CSV table of C-alpha atoms in Angstrom, one decimal:
chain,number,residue,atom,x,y,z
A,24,UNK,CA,0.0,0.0,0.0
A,25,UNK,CA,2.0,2.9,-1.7
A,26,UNK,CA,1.1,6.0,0.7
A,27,UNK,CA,3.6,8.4,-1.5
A,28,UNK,CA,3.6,8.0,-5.0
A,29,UNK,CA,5.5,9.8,-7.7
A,30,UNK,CA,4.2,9.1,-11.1
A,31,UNK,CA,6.9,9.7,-13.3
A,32,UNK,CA,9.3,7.3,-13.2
A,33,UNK,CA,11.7,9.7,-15.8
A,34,UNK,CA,12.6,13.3,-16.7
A,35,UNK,CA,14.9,14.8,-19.2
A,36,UNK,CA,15.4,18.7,-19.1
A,37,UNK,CA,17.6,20.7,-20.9
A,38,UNK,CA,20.3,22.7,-18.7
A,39,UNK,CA,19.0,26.1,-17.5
A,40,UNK,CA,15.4,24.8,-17.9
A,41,UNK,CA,12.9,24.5,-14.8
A,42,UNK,CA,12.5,20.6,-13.6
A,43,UNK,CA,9.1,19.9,-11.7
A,44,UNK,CA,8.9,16.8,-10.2
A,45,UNK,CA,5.4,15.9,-9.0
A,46,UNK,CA,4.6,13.7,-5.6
A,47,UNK,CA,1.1,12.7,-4.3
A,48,UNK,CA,-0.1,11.3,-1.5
A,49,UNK,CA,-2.8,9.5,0.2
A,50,UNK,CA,-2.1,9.8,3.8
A,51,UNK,CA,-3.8,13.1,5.2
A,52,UNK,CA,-2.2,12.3,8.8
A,53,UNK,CA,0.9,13.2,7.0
A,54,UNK,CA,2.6,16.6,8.2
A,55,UNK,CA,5.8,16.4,6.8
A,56,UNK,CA,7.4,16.3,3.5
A,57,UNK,CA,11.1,16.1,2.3
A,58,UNK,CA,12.5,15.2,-0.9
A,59,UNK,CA,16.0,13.5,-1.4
A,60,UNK,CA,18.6,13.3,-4.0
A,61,UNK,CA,20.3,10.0,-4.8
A,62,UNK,CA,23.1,8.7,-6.9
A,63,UNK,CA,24.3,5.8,-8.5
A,64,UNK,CA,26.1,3.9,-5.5
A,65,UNK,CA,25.6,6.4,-2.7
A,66,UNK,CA,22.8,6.6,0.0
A,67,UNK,CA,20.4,9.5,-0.3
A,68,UNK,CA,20.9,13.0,0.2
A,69,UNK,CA,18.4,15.3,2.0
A,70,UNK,CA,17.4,18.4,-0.4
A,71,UNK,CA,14.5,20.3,1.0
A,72,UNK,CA,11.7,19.8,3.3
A,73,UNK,CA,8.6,21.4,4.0
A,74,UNK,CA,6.2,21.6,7.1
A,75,UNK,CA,2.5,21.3,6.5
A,76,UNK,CA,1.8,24.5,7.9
A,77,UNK,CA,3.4,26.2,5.2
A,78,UNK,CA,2.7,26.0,1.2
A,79,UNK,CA,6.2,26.9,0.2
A,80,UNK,CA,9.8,26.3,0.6
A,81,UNK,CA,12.9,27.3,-1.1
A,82,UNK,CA,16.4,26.8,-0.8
A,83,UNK,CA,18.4,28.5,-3.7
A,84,UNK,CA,17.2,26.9,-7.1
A,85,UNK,CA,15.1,24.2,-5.1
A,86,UNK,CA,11.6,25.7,-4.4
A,87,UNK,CA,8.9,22.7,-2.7
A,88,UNK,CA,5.3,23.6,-3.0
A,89,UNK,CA,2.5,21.7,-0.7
A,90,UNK,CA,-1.0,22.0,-1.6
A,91,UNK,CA,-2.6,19.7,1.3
A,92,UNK,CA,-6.5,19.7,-0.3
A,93,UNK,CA,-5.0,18.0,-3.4
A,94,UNK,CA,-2.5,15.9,-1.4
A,95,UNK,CA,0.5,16.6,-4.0
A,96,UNK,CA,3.7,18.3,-3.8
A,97,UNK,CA,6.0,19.4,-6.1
A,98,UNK,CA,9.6,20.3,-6.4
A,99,UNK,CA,11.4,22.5,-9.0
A,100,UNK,CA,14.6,22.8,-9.4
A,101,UNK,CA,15.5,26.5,-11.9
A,102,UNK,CA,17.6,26.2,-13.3
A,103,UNK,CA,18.3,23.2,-13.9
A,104,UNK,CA,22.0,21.9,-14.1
A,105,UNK,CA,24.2,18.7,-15.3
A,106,UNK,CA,25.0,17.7,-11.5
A,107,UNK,CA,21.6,17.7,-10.9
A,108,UNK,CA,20.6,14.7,-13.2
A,109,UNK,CA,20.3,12.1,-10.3
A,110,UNK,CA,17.3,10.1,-8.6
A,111,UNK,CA,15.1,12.1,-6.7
A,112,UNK,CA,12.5,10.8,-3.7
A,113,UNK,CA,9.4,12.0,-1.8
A,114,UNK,CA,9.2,11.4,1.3
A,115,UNK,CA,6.4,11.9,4.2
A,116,UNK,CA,6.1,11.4,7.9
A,117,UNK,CA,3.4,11.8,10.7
A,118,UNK,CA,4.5,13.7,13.7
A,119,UNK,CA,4.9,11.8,16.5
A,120,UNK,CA,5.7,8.7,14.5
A,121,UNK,CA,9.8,8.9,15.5
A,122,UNK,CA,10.9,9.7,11.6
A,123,UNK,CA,9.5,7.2,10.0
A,124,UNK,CA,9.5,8.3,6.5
A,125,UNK,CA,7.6,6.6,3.4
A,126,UNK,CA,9.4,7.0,0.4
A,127,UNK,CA,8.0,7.4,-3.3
A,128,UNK,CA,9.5,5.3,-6.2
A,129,UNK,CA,11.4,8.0,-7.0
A,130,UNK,CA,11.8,10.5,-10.5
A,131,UNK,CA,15.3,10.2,-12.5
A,132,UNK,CA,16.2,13.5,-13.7
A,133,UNK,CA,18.4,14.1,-16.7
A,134,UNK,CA,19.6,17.0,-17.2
A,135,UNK,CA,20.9,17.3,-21.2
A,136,UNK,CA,23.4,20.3,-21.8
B,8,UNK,CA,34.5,12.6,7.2
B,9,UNK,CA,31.8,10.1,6.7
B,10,UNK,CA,28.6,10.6,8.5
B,11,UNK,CA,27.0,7.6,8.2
B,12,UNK,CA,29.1,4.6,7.3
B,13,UNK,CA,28.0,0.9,6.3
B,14,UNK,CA,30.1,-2.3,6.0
B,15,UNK,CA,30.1,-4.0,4.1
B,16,UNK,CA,29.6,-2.2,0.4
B,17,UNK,CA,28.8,-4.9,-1.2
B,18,UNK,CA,28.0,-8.9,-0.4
B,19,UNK,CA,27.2,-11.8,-2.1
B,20,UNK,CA,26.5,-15.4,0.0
B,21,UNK,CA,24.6,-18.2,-0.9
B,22,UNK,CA,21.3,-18.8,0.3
B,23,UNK,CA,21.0,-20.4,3.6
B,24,UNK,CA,24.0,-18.4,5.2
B,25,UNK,CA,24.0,-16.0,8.0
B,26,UNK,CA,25.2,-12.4,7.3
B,27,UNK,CA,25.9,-9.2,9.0
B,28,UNK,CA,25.8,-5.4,8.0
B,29,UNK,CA,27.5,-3.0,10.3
B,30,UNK,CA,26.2,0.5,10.3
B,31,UNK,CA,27.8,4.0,12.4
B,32,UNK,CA,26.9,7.2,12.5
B,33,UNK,CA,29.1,9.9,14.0
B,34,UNK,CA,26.6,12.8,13.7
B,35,UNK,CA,25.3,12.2,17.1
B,36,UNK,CA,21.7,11.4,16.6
B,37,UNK,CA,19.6,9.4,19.2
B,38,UNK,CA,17.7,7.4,16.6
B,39,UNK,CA,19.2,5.1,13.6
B,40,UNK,CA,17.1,3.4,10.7
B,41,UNK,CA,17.4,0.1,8.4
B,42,UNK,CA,15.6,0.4,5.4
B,43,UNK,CA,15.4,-1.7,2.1
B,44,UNK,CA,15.4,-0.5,-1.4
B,45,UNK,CA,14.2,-3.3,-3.3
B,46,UNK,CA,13.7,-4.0,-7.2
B,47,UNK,CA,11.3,-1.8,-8.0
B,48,UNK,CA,13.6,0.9,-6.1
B,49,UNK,CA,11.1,1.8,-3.1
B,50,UNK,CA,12.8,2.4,-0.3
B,51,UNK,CA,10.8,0.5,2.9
B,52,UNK,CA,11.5,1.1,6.4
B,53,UNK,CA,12.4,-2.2,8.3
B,54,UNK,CA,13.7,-1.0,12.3
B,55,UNK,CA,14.5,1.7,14.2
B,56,UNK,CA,16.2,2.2,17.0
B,57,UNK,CA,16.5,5.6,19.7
B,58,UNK,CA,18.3,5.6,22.1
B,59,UNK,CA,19.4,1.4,21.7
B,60,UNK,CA,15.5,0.8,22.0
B,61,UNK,CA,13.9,-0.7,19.1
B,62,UNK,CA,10.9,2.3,18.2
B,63,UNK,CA,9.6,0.7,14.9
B,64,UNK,CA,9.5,-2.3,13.8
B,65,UNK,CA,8.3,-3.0,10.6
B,66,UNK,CA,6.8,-6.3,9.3
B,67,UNK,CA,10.1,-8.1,8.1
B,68,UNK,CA,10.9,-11.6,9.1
B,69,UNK,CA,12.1,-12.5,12.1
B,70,UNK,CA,15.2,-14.1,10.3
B,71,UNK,CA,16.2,-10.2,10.1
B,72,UNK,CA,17.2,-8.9,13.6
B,73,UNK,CA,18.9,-5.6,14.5
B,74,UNK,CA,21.2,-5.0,17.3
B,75,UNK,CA,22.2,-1.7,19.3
B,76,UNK,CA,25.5,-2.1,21.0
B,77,UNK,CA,24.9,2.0,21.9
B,78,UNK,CA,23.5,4.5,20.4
B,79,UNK,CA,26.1,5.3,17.2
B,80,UNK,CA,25.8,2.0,16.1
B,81,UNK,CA,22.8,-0.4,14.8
B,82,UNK,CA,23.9,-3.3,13.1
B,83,UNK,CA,21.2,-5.7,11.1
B,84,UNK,CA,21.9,-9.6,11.3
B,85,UNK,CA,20.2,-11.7,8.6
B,86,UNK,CA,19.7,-15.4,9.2
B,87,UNK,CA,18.7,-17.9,7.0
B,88,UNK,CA,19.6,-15.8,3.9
B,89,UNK,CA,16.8,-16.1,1.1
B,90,UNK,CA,16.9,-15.1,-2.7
B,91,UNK,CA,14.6,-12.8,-2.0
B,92,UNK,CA,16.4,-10.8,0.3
B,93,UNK,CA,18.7,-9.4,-2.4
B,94,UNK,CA,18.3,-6.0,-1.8
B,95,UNK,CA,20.3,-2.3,-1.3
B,96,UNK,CA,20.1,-2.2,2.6
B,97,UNK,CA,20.4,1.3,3.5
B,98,UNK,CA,20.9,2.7,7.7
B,99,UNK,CA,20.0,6.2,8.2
B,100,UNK,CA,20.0,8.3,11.5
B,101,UNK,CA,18.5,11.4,12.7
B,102,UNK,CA,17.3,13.2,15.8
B,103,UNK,CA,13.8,12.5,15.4
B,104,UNK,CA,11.7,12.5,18.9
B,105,UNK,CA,7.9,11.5,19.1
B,106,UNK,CA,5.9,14.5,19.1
B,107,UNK,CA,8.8,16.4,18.1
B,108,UNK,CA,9.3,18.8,15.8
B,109,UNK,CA,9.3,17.6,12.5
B,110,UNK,CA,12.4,18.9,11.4
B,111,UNK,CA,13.9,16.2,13.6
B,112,UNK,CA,13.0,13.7,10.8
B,113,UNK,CA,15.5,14.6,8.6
B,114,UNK,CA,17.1,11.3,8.2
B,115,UNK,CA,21.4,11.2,6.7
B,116,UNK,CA,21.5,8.2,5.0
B,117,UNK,CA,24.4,5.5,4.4
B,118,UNK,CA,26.2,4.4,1.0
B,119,UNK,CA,23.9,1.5,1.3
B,120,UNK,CA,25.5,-2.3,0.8
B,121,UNK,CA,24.3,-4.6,-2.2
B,122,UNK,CA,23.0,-8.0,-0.9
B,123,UNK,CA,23.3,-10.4,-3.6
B,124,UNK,CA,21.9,-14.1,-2.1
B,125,UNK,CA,22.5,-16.5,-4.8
């Protein structure tokens, strides 16, 4: 029973473009949201998180948006650059549920120069 | 100066055996995580641990058992080794608390070791 789902399982940009990489999820106890970064061959990386009481969140060229009624998140990423091409994960937790996180399938991001 | 740090990076065995990953963190944090990335790339919680108490415990096998000897370290034992549990085993720590702040949650993850049961 996928709680976090991210639909697309691939997405090629071309460098200096915006990525937007969607997340929904089905949970509604959820009040937390992150999204990683991964590599080939390393663990993942936390990117950028945002707290259900907000709707936005952004950290240099990452930006998260959280619109709670639809349940989706999305992350964008302007502009977009060659390191940047990596795997990318949602993630939500409940509070008061110690950090456990459930992960989407993740999006791979390409990012073409 | 690695944060988290898993050994090893990668193992094979055959089926049957019994096998041990080793997992450190030196960032600090009360509470430490296995999870399992399998096939189809989801990443699934299995344990945690805070404070050398075991705080989740997912449904996993009981062949799969994780041990605190203190609070930097949570190693996962694996007995009985199935084909199935060829996986990327990834540990993660972080400060989370219950009814914490949320931020808390922000897990640093391992280079993950590569379980290949043949």
């Amino acid at each position: 029973d996928q709680q976090v789902k991210q639909n697309s399982p691939s997405l090629s940009v071309q460098e200096g473009r915006i990525s937007i990489l969607n997340c929904d999820y089905t949970n509604s106890m959820f009040d937390y949201f992150l999204w990683y970064k991964k590599y080939p061959a390393e663990g993942p990386t936390f990117l950028i998180s945002i707290s259900s009481i907000k709707d936005k969140n952004e950290d240099g060229r990452f930006t998260v948006f959280l619109n709670k009624s639809a349940k989706h998140l999305s992350l964008h990423i302007v502009p977009s650059q060659p390191g940047d091409s990596a795997v990318y994960f949602c993630a939500a937790s409940e509070d008061d549920s110690w950090g456990k996180l459930q992960f989407g399938a993740g999006t791979q991001v390409v990012v073409t120069p | 100066d690695t944060a988290v740090s898993q050994t090893p990076k990668y193992l094979v065995t055959q089926m049957g055996n019994d096998k041990s990953i080793k997992c450190e963190q030196n960032l600090g944090h009360d509470t430490m995580y296995w999870y399992k990335q399998d096939s189809k790339k989801f990443l699934k919680i299995m344990f945690s641990y805070n404070n050398k108490e075991l705080i989740i415990n997912e449904t996993v096998p009981n062949r799969f058992s994780p041990k605190s000897p203190d609070k930097a370290h949570l190693n996962l034992h694996i007995n009985s080794l199935e084909l199935g549990d060829s996986a990327v085993y990834f540990c993660a720590s972080s400060q989370a608390l219950a009814g914490g702040t949320s931020s808390y949650n922000e897990q640093f993850f391992g280079p993950g070791t590569r379980l290949t049961v043949l």
